[in-house]
Amino acid sequence: MKAIVTAMIASLHAMPDKASELVDEVLYGMTVEIIRDVNEDWVSIQTAYRYEGYCQKADLLQEEALAFTWQQDAQYVVCQSFADVLQQPRIQSTKLLTLVRGSSIRVMSDDAVPEEWSAVQLVAGQIGYVRTKWLQPKITVQSLSEQQFRENVVDTALSYLTAPYRWGGKSPLGIDCSGLCSMAYMLNGVYIYRDARIVEGFPIVNIEQARMQKGDLIYFPGHIALYMGDDLYVHSSLGGNEVTINSLDAKHPLYRQDLATTILTVGTLYNSQKTS
């Protein structure tokens, strides 16, 4: 059975217990697959990017037909760090809820709404209003050129700069290293593996470090970063407490020796670079 996330952020835990490890976060409007019913409060779920964990039922709307329709119709995502959904298209209006970057929403056609506002439908059916510039169409099919994709994925990662580090996090409220990289790719239409390693069945392949380009992924022991070019990379660092930029160049003031000297591999989306 499919379900839709109705909480601003639904926590995905390692066990059906709020005190267990936070392994991921699933954002409002995302659809998930219910694997099994655990008890009256918890279900085991799988996300669209094939990550599994335990979620509280209170954060989900479990209705197969509605989830299917929502998946087809909710073709916009929030691109601002946070976006309030208001009852009326004016800033003085009452807030219905707040969404974070990456949340899915359905945009409704309404010629009576000023162009700086968009009418949106929430999962439960209510109509609200969001600033138009805070929404962008979902990229569901990779139609960008390689160069444009590389630029976009770096820009998306940089939009999380200074977001605090949160183990298992995936929003501007708190994000971990693999959460940052997976969201940067997801918001540009590509699902990669949620954790800091290359997994068969996902589109990232190994390349030599010498062939690394902007937008490729750098893998360290238990850590992942996104390469920006010019020996710079952006990552969510437990050591740095937030999303930050560092350098692979030993002469650069942002150099981190502990990372620069422990690179395991580099991953790319583009098979043309795949080495034998």
PDB file of C-alpha atoms in Angstrom:
ATOM      1  CA  MET A   1       0.000   0.000   0.000  1.00  0.00           C
ATOM      2  CA  LYS A   2       1.150   3.505  -0.785  1.00  0.00           C
ATOM      3  CA  ALA A   3       0.888   6.402   1.660  1.00  0.00           C
ATOM      4  CA  ILE A   4       1.581  10.140   1.615  1.00  0.00           C
ATOM      5  CA  VAL A   5       3.646  12.034   4.182  1.00  0.00           C
ATOM      6  CA  THR A   6       1.433  14.626   5.901  1.00  0.00           C
ATOM      7  CA  ALA A   7       3.907  15.871   8.513  1.00  0.00           C
ATOM      8  CA  MET A   8       6.282  18.710   7.638  1.00  0.00           C
ATOM      9  CA  ILE A   9       9.060  16.167   8.228  1.00  0.00           C
ATOM     10  CA  ALA A  10       8.411  12.505   8.991  1.00  0.00           C
ATOM     11  CA  SER A  11      11.228  10.820  10.902  1.00  0.00           C
ATOM     12  CA  LEU A  12      12.407   7.439   9.654  1.00  0.00           C
ATOM     13  CA  HIS A  13      13.841   5.350  12.474  1.00  0.00           C
ATOM     14  CA  ALA A  14      15.974   2.220  12.614  1.00  0.00           C
ATOM     15  CA  MET A  15      13.400   0.600  14.905  1.00  0.00           C
ATOM     16  CA  PRO A  16       9.704   1.282  15.661  1.00  0.00           C
ATOM     17  CA  ASP A  17      10.707   3.458  18.592  1.00  0.00           C
ATOM     18  CA  LYS A  18      11.128   7.247  18.715  1.00  0.00           C
ATOM     19  CA  ALA A  19      14.264   6.757  20.815  1.00  0.00           C
ATOM     20  CA  SER A  20      15.944   4.635  18.120  1.00  0.00           C
ATOM     21  CA  GLU A  21      18.415   5.977  15.555  1.00  0.00           C
ATOM     22  CA  LEU A  22      17.120   8.527  13.040  1.00  0.00           C
ATOM     23  CA  VAL A  23      18.123   7.040   9.683  1.00  0.00           C
ATOM     24  CA  ASP A  24      16.332   9.413   7.315  1.00  0.00           C
ATOM     25  CA  GLU A  25      13.654  12.068   7.019  1.00  0.00           C
ATOM     26  CA  VAL A  26      10.779  11.972   4.535  1.00  0.00           C
ATOM     27  CA  LEU A  27       9.283  15.327   3.578  1.00  0.00           C
ATOM     28  CA  TYR A  28       5.695  16.497   3.233  1.00  0.00           C
ATOM     29  CA  GLY A  29       3.962  15.260   0.107  1.00  0.00           C
ATOM     30  CA  MET A  30       6.410  12.464  -0.639  1.00  0.00           C
ATOM     31  CA  THR A  31       4.809   9.087  -1.320  1.00  0.00           C
ATOM     32  CA  VAL A  32       6.092   5.938   0.367  1.00  0.00           C
ATOM     33  CA  GLU A  33       5.332   2.226   0.198  1.00  0.00           C
ATOM     34  CA  ILE A  34       4.031   0.526   3.333  1.00  0.00           C
ATOM     35  CA  ILE A  35       5.987  -2.712   3.751  1.00  0.00           C
ATOM     36  CA  ARG A  36       4.146  -3.976   6.811  1.00  0.00           C
ATOM     37  CA  ASP A  37       2.025  -2.875   9.699  1.00  0.00           C
ATOM     38  CA  VAL A  38       4.035  -3.114  12.935  1.00  0.00           C
ATOM     39  CA  ASN A  39       1.553  -2.037  15.616  1.00  0.00           C
ATOM     40  CA  GLU A  40      -1.084   0.628  16.226  1.00  0.00           C
ATOM     41  CA  ASP A  41       1.506   3.412  16.046  1.00  0.00           C
ATOM     42  CA  TRP A  42       4.188   2.282  13.586  1.00  0.00           C
ATOM     43  CA  VAL A  43       4.644   0.962  10.049  1.00  0.00           C
ATOM     44  CA  SER A  44       7.686  -0.220   8.128  1.00  0.00           C
ATOM     45  CA  ILE A  45       8.057   1.805   4.917  1.00  0.00           C
ATOM     46  CA  GLN A  46      10.185   2.098   1.803  1.00  0.00           C
ATOM     47  CA  THR A  47      10.788   5.490   0.180  1.00  0.00           C
ATOM     48  CA  ALA A  48      10.750   6.239  -3.556  1.00  0.00           C
ATOM     49  CA  TYR A  49      14.549   6.032  -3.451  1.00  0.00           C
ATOM     50  CA  ARG A  50      14.348   2.535  -1.920  1.00  0.00           C
ATOM     51  CA  TYR A  51      15.401   3.414   1.622  1.00  0.00           C
ATOM     52  CA  GLU A  52      13.676   1.575   4.455  1.00  0.00           C
ATOM     53  CA  GLY A  53      12.852   2.322   8.059  1.00  0.00           C
ATOM     54  CA  TYR A  54      10.054   2.738  10.578  1.00  0.00           C
ATOM     55  CA  CYS A  55       7.649   5.675  10.514  1.00  0.00           C
ATOM     56  CA  GLN A  56       4.844   6.754  12.811  1.00  0.00           C
ATOM     57  CA  LYS A  57       1.381   6.268  11.320  1.00  0.00           C
ATOM     58  CA  ALA A  58       0.372   9.724  12.550  1.00  0.00           C
ATOM     59  CA  ASP A  59       2.744  11.243   9.950  1.00  0.00           C
ATOM     60  CA  LEU A  60       1.131   9.422   7.009  1.00  0.00           C
ATOM     61  CA  LEU A  61      -2.127   9.302   5.106  1.00  0.00           C
ATOM     62  CA  GLN A  62      -2.606   5.661   4.150  1.00  0.00           C
ATOM     63  CA  GLU A  63      -4.924   5.638   1.172  1.00  0.00           C
ATOM     64  CA  GLU A  64      -3.767   3.839  -1.972  1.00  0.00           C
ATOM     65  CA  ALA A  65      -5.988   5.589  -4.532  1.00  0.00           C
ATOM     66  CA  LEU A  66      -5.301   9.063  -3.172  1.00  0.00           C
ATOM     67  CA  ALA A  67      -1.564   8.363  -3.012  1.00  0.00           C
ATOM     68  CA  PHE A  68      -1.562   7.320  -6.664  1.00  0.00           C
ATOM     69  CA  THR A  69      -3.475  10.448  -7.702  1.00  0.00           C
ATOM     70  CA  TRP A  70      -1.272  12.664  -5.547  1.00  0.00           C
ATOM     71  CA  GLN A  71       1.868  11.168  -7.088  1.00  0.00           C
ATOM     72  CA  GLN A  72       0.555  12.114 -10.540  1.00  0.00           C
ATOM     73  CA  ASP A  73      -0.708  15.582  -9.656  1.00  0.00           C
ATOM     74  CA  ALA A  74       1.774  16.942  -7.078  1.00  0.00           C
ATOM     75  CA  GLN A  75       4.306  18.092  -9.641  1.00  0.00           C
ATOM     76  CA  TYR A  76       5.863  21.018  -7.776  1.00  0.00           C
ATOM     77  CA  VAL A  77       8.418  21.161  -4.982  1.00  0.00           C
ATOM     78  CA  VAL A  78       9.357  23.853  -2.490  1.00  0.00           C
ATOM     79  CA  CYS A  79      12.699  25.415  -3.474  1.00  0.00           C
ATOM     80  CA  GLN A  80      12.895  27.956  -0.633  1.00  0.00           C
ATOM     81  CA  SER A  81      14.386  26.839   2.691  1.00  0.00           C
ATOM     82  CA  PHE A  82      10.944  27.241   4.275  1.00  0.00           C
ATOM     83  CA  ALA A  83       7.600  28.215   2.765  1.00  0.00           C
ATOM     84  CA  ASP A  84       4.428  29.038   4.647  1.00  0.00           C
ATOM     85  CA  VAL A  85       1.173  27.857   3.107  1.00  0.00           C
ATOM     86  CA  LEU A  86      -1.378  30.587   3.891  1.00  0.00           C
ATOM     87  CA  GLN A  87      -5.176  30.597   3.890  1.00  0.00           C
ATOM     88  CA  GLN A  88      -5.295  33.609   1.553  1.00  0.00           C
ATOM     89  CA  PRO A  89      -2.853  35.044  -1.049  1.00  0.00           C
ATOM     90  CA  ARG A  90      -1.601  37.835   1.203  1.00  0.00           C
ATOM     91  CA  ILE A  91       1.169  37.953   3.761  1.00  0.00           C
ATOM     92  CA  GLN A  92      -1.181  38.921   6.612  1.00  0.00           C
ATOM     93  CA  SER A  93      -3.148  35.696   6.207  1.00  0.00           C
ATOM     94  CA  THR A  94      -3.220  32.814   8.682  1.00  0.00           C
ATOM     95  CA  LYS A  95      -0.722  30.002   8.181  1.00  0.00           C
ATOM     96  CA  LEU A  96      -2.023  26.521   7.377  1.00  0.00           C
ATOM     97  CA  LEU A  97       1.383  24.849   7.653  1.00  0.00           C
ATOM     98  CA  THR A  98       5.065  25.335   6.863  1.00  0.00           C
ATOM     99  CA  LEU A  99       6.912  23.273   4.265  1.00  0.00           C
ATOM    100  CA  VAL A 100      10.657  22.804   3.847  1.00  0.00           C
ATOM    101  CA  ARG A 101      12.744  22.615   0.676  1.00  0.00           C
ATOM    102  CA  GLY A 102      11.978  19.413  -1.247  1.00  0.00           C
ATOM    103  CA  SER A 103       8.371  19.057  -0.080  1.00  0.00           C
ATOM    104  CA  SER A 104       5.889  18.066  -2.812  1.00  0.00           C
ATOM    105  CA  ILE A 105       2.747  20.072  -3.514  1.00  0.00           C
ATOM    106  CA  ARG A 106       0.005  20.316  -6.114  1.00  0.00           C
ATOM    107  CA  VAL A 107      -0.345  23.684  -7.851  1.00  0.00           C
ATOM    108  CA  MET A 108      -3.885  24.609  -8.886  1.00  0.00           C
ATOM    109  CA  SER A 109      -4.872  26.830 -11.792  1.00  0.00           C
ATOM    110  CA  ASP A 110      -6.634  29.976 -10.549  1.00  0.00           C
ATOM    111  CA  ASP A 111      -6.659  33.082 -12.736  1.00  0.00           C
ATOM    112  CA  ALA A 112      -8.025  35.168  -9.861  1.00  0.00           C
ATOM    113  CA  VAL A 113      -4.810  34.720  -7.847  1.00  0.00           C
ATOM    114  CA  PRO A 114      -2.102  37.401  -8.274  1.00  0.00           C
ATOM    115  CA  GLU A 115       0.869  36.036 -10.227  1.00  0.00           C
ATOM    116  CA  GLU A 116       3.220  36.418  -7.270  1.00  0.00           C
ATOM    117  CA  TRP A 117       1.104  33.803  -5.471  1.00  0.00           C
ATOM    118  CA  SER A 118       0.232  30.221  -6.376  1.00  0.00           C
ATOM    119  CA  ALA A 119      -2.838  28.347  -5.239  1.00  0.00           C
ATOM    120  CA  VAL A 120      -1.826  24.928  -3.918  1.00  0.00           C
ATOM    121  CA  GLN A 121      -3.712  21.865  -2.777  1.00  0.00           C
ATOM    122  CA  LEU A 122      -2.594  20.058   0.354  1.00  0.00           C
ATOM    123  CA  VAL A 123      -2.708  16.305   0.834  1.00  0.00           C
ATOM    124  CA  ALA A 124      -5.957  16.482   2.815  1.00  0.00           C
ATOM    125  CA  GLY A 125      -7.571  18.615   0.096  1.00  0.00           C
ATOM    126  CA  GLN A 126      -7.384  22.123   1.575  1.00  0.00           C
ATOM    127  CA  ILE A 127      -6.448  24.971  -0.749  1.00  0.00           C
ATOM    128  CA  GLY A 128      -3.725  27.355   0.386  1.00  0.00           C
ATOM    129  CA  TYR A 129      -1.385  29.905  -1.124  1.00  0.00           C
ATOM    130  CA  VAL A 130       2.391  30.029  -1.470  1.00  0.00           C
ATOM    131  CA  ARG A 131       4.674  32.643  -3.010  1.00  0.00           C
ATOM    132  CA  THR A 132       5.194  31.549  -6.612  1.00  0.00           C
ATOM    133  CA  LYS A 133       8.967  32.106  -6.550  1.00  0.00           C
ATOM    134  CA  TRP A 134       9.254  29.578  -3.710  1.00  0.00           C
ATOM    135  CA  LEU A 135       8.014  26.723  -5.921  1.00  0.00           C
ATOM    136  CA  GLN A 136       9.567  24.967  -8.884  1.00  0.00           C
ATOM    137  CA  PRO A 137       8.289  22.217 -11.184  1.00  0.00           C
ATOM    138  CA  LYS A 138       9.537  18.739 -10.357  1.00  0.00           C
ATOM    139  CA  ILE A 139      12.221  17.407 -12.639  1.00  0.00           C
ATOM    140  CA  THR A 140      11.059  13.855 -13.225  1.00  0.00           C
ATOM    141  CA  VAL A 141      12.990  13.026 -16.382  1.00  0.00           C
ATOM    142  CA  GLN A 142      16.602  14.001 -16.803  1.00  0.00           C
ATOM    143  CA  SER A 143      16.362  16.389 -19.748  1.00  0.00           C
ATOM    144  CA  LEU A 144      19.188  18.777 -18.896  1.00  0.00           C
ATOM    145  CA  SER A 145      22.511  18.727 -20.654  1.00  0.00           C
ATOM    146  CA  GLU A 146      25.360  17.225 -18.660  1.00  0.00           C
ATOM    147  CA  GLN A 147      26.897  20.634 -18.064  1.00  0.00           C
ATOM    148  CA  GLN A 148      23.614  22.181 -16.925  1.00  0.00           C
ATOM    149  CA  PHE A 149      22.934  19.278 -14.578  1.00  0.00           C
ATOM    150  CA  ARG A 150      26.390  19.641 -13.044  1.00  0.00           C
ATOM    151  CA  GLU A 151      25.855  23.366 -12.478  1.00  0.00           C
ATOM    152  CA  ASN A 152      22.373  22.824 -11.058  1.00  0.00           C
ATOM    153  CA  VAL A 153      23.334  20.096  -8.607  1.00  0.00           C
ATOM    154  CA  VAL A 154      26.126  22.238  -7.163  1.00  0.00           C
ATOM    155  CA  ASP A 155      23.836  25.276  -6.888  1.00  0.00           C
ATOM    156  CA  THR A 156      21.229  23.144  -5.128  1.00  0.00           C
ATOM    157  CA  ALA A 157      23.766  21.821  -2.622  1.00  0.00           C
ATOM    158  CA  LEU A 158      25.000  25.362  -1.964  1.00  0.00           C
ATOM    159  CA  SER A 159      21.445  26.457  -1.167  1.00  0.00           C
ATOM    160  CA  TYR A 160      21.835  24.443   2.079  1.00  0.00           C
ATOM    161  CA  LEU A 161      24.959  26.327   3.197  1.00  0.00           C
ATOM    162  CA  THR A 162      25.095  26.839   7.001  1.00  0.00           C
ATOM    163  CA  ALA A 163      22.192  24.410   7.590  1.00  0.00           C
ATOM    164  CA  PRO A 164      23.065  22.633  10.848  1.00  0.00           C
ATOM    165  CA  TYR A 165      24.353  19.076  10.837  1.00  0.00           C
ATOM    166  CA  ARG A 166      21.738  16.527  11.880  1.00  0.00           C
ATOM    167  CA  TRP A 167      22.345  12.785  11.756  1.00  0.00           C
ATOM    168  CA  GLY A 168      19.724  11.359   9.389  1.00  0.00           C
ATOM    169  CA  GLY A 169      18.487  14.854   8.507  1.00  0.00           C
ATOM    170  CA  LYS A 170      17.426  15.958   5.049  1.00  0.00           C
ATOM    171  CA  SER A 171      16.101  19.519   5.323  1.00  0.00           C
ATOM    172  CA  PRO A 172      17.365  23.060   6.003  1.00  0.00           C
ATOM    173  CA  LEU A 173      16.414  22.451   9.656  1.00  0.00           C
ATOM    174  CA  GLY A 174      19.243  19.904   9.797  1.00  0.00           C
ATOM    175  CA  ILE A 175      20.930  17.688   7.249  1.00  0.00           C
ATOM    176  CA  ASP A 176      23.684  15.082   7.177  1.00  0.00           C
ATOM    177  CA  CYS A 177      26.310  14.425   4.530  1.00  0.00           C
ATOM    178  CA  SER A 178      24.398  11.891   2.453  1.00  0.00           C
ATOM    179  CA  GLY A 179      21.149  13.777   2.986  1.00  0.00           C
ATOM    180  CA  LEU A 180      22.717  16.848   1.383  1.00  0.00           C
ATOM    181  CA  CYS A 181      24.035  14.968  -1.634  1.00  0.00           C
ATOM    182  CA  SER A 182      20.875  12.929  -2.138  1.00  0.00           C
ATOM    183  CA  MET A 183      18.665  16.042  -1.959  1.00  0.00           C
ATOM    184  CA  ALA A 184      20.920  17.943  -4.367  1.00  0.00           C
ATOM    185  CA  TYR A 185      20.470  15.119  -6.873  1.00  0.00           C
ATOM    186  CA  MET A 186      16.798  14.428  -6.098  1.00  0.00           C
ATOM    187  CA  LEU A 187      15.787  18.047  -6.664  1.00  0.00           C
ATOM    188  CA  ASN A 188      17.382  17.733 -10.088  1.00  0.00           C
ATOM    189  CA  GLY A 189      15.517  14.577 -11.004  1.00  0.00           C
ATOM    190  CA  VAL A 190      17.943  11.824  -9.981  1.00  0.00           C
ATOM    191  CA  TYR A 191      17.666   9.332  -7.111  1.00  0.00           C
ATOM    192  CA  ILE A 192      21.008   8.250  -5.649  1.00  0.00           C
ATOM    193  CA  TYR A 193      21.618   5.964  -2.691  1.00  0.00           C
ATOM    194  CA  ARG A 194      20.845   7.690   0.615  1.00  0.00           C
ATOM    195  CA  ASP A 195      24.029   6.612   2.435  1.00  0.00           C
ATOM    196  CA  ALA A 196      27.702   7.402   1.870  1.00  0.00           C
ATOM    197  CA  ARG A 197      28.573   4.595  -0.516  1.00  0.00           C
ATOM    198  CA  ILE A 198      27.976   3.529  -4.092  1.00  0.00           C
ATOM    199  CA  VAL A 199      25.320   0.827  -4.371  1.00  0.00           C
ATOM    200  CA  GLU A 200      24.561  -1.245  -7.459  1.00  0.00           C
ATOM    201  CA  GLY A 201      21.161  -0.466  -8.939  1.00  0.00           C
ATOM    202  CA  PHE A 202      21.558   3.286  -8.514  1.00  0.00           C
ATOM    203  CA  PRO A 203      22.951   5.475 -11.337  1.00  0.00           C
ATOM    204  CA  ILE A 204      26.276   6.487  -9.732  1.00  0.00           C
ATOM    205  CA  VAL A 205      29.422   4.710 -11.007  1.00  0.00           C
ATOM    206  CA  ASN A 206      33.072   4.819  -9.931  1.00  0.00           C
ATOM    207  CA  ILE A 207      35.644   6.948 -11.733  1.00  0.00           C
ATOM    208  CA  GLU A 208      39.256   7.855 -11.048  1.00  0.00           C
ATOM    209  CA  GLN A 209      39.769  10.976  -8.940  1.00  0.00           C
ATOM    210  CA  ALA A 210      41.763  12.576 -11.760  1.00  0.00           C
ATOM    211  CA  ARG A 211      38.597  12.567 -13.896  1.00  0.00           C
ATOM    212  CA  MET A 212      36.397  14.198 -11.264  1.00  0.00           C
ATOM    213  CA  GLN A 213      34.213  17.071 -12.451  1.00  0.00           C
ATOM    214  CA  LYS A 214      31.818  19.575 -10.893  1.00  0.00           C
ATOM    215  CA  GLY A 215      28.777  17.801  -9.443  1.00  0.00           C
ATOM    216  CA  ASP A 216      30.500  14.441  -8.943  1.00  0.00           C
ATOM    217  CA  LEU A 217      30.477  12.766  -5.534  1.00  0.00           C
ATOM    218  CA  ILE A 218      33.507  12.255  -3.303  1.00  0.00           C
ATOM    219  CA  TYR A 219      33.377   9.250  -0.964  1.00  0.00           C
ATOM    220  CA  PHE A 220      35.367   9.065   2.253  1.00  0.00           C
ATOM    221  CA  PRO A 221      35.115   6.473   5.059  1.00  0.00           C
ATOM    222  CA  GLY A 222      31.582   7.073   6.377  1.00  0.00           C
ATOM    223  CA  HIS A 223      31.273  10.428   4.629  1.00  0.00           C
ATOM    224  CA  ILE A 224      30.277  11.934   1.269  1.00  0.00           C
ATOM    225  CA  ALA A 225      30.734  15.352  -0.340  1.00  0.00           C
ATOM    226  CA  LEU A 226      29.794  17.044  -3.594  1.00  0.00           C
ATOM    227  CA  TYR A 227      32.608  18.379  -5.763  1.00  0.00           C
ATOM    228  CA  MET A 228      32.311  22.030  -6.840  1.00  0.00           C
ATOM    229  CA  GLY A 229      35.360  22.267  -9.099  1.00  0.00           C
ATOM    230  CA  ASP A 230      38.676  24.066  -8.422  1.00  0.00           C
ATOM    231  CA  ASP A 231      39.502  21.554  -5.645  1.00  0.00           C
ATOM    232  CA  LEU A 232      36.517  22.754  -3.572  1.00  0.00           C
ATOM    233  CA  TYR A 233      33.705  20.594  -2.229  1.00  0.00           C
ATOM    234  CA  VAL A 234      30.514  21.235  -0.275  1.00  0.00           C
ATOM    235  CA  HIS A 235      29.410  18.850   2.461  1.00  0.00           C
ATOM    236  CA  SER A 236      27.507  18.576   5.698  1.00  0.00           C
ATOM    237  CA  SER A 237      30.200  17.938   8.226  1.00  0.00           C
ATOM    238  CA  LEU A 238      29.784  16.627  11.743  1.00  0.00           C
ATOM    239  CA  GLY A 239      33.200  18.122  12.480  1.00  0.00           C
ATOM    240  CA  GLY A 240      32.122  21.490  11.110  1.00  0.00           C
ATOM    241  CA  ASN A 241      28.615  21.304  12.612  1.00  0.00           C
ATOM    242  CA  GLU A 242      26.948  22.563   9.417  1.00  0.00           C
ATOM    243  CA  VAL A 243      26.930  22.543   5.621  1.00  0.00           C
ATOM    244  CA  THR A 244      30.192  24.110   4.619  1.00  0.00           C
ATOM    245  CA  ILE A 245      32.848  24.344   1.888  1.00  0.00           C
ATOM    246  CA  ASN A 246      36.329  22.842   2.144  1.00  0.00           C
ATOM    247  CA  SER A 247      39.271  22.313  -0.197  1.00  0.00           C
ATOM    248  CA  LEU A 248      41.416  19.415  -1.382  1.00  0.00           C
ATOM    249  CA  ASP A 249      44.319  21.813  -1.952  1.00  0.00           C
ATOM    250  CA  ALA A 250      46.822  21.677   0.902  1.00  0.00           C
ATOM    251  CA  LYS A 251      47.699  25.343   0.322  1.00  0.00           C
ATOM    252  CA  HIS A 252      44.098  26.535   0.570  1.00  0.00           C
ATOM    253  CA  PRO A 253      42.866  28.048   3.868  1.00  0.00           C
ATOM    254  CA  LEU A 254      39.816  25.723   3.762  1.00  0.00           C
ATOM    255  CA  TYR A 255      41.934  22.570   3.414  1.00  0.00           C
ATOM    256  CA  ARG A 256      41.005  19.597   5.597  1.00  0.00           C
ATOM    257  CA  GLN A 257      43.779  17.046   5.710  1.00  0.00           C
ATOM    258  CA  ASP A 258      41.656  14.412   7.434  1.00  0.00           C
ATOM    259  CA  LEU A 259      39.359  14.286   4.395  1.00  0.00           C
ATOM    260  CA  ALA A 260      41.736  15.133   1.544  1.00  0.00           C
ATOM    261  CA  THR A 261      44.008  12.219   2.463  1.00  0.00           C
ATOM    262  CA  THR A 262      41.278   9.602   2.957  1.00  0.00           C
ATOM    263  CA  ILE A 263      39.291   9.673  -0.310  1.00  0.00           C
ATOM    264  CA  LEU A 264      38.017   6.178  -1.117  1.00  0.00           C
ATOM    265  CA  THR A 265      36.524   6.800  -4.541  1.00  0.00           C
ATOM    266  CA  VAL A 266      34.704   9.294  -6.731  1.00  0.00           C
ATOM    267  CA  GLY A 267      31.260   8.681  -8.223  1.00  0.00           C
ATOM    268  CA  THR A 268      29.599  10.163 -11.277  1.00  0.00           C
ATOM    269  CA  LEU A 269      26.191  10.034 -12.918  1.00  0.00           C
ATOM    270  CA  TYR A 270      27.667   9.926 -16.396  1.00  0.00           C
ATOM    271  CA  ASN A 271      28.429   6.467 -17.764  1.00  0.00           C
ATOM    272  CA  SER A 272      30.627   7.915 -20.497  1.00  0.00           C
ATOM    273  CA  GLN A 273      33.230   8.453 -17.781  1.00  0.00           C
ATOM    274  CA  LYS A 274      33.036   4.884 -16.471  1.00  0.00           C
ATOM    275  CA  THR A 275      36.414   3.218 -16.225  1.00  0.00           C
ATOM    276  CA  SER A 276      37.066  -0.441 -16.868  1.00  0.00           C
TER     277      SER A 276
END
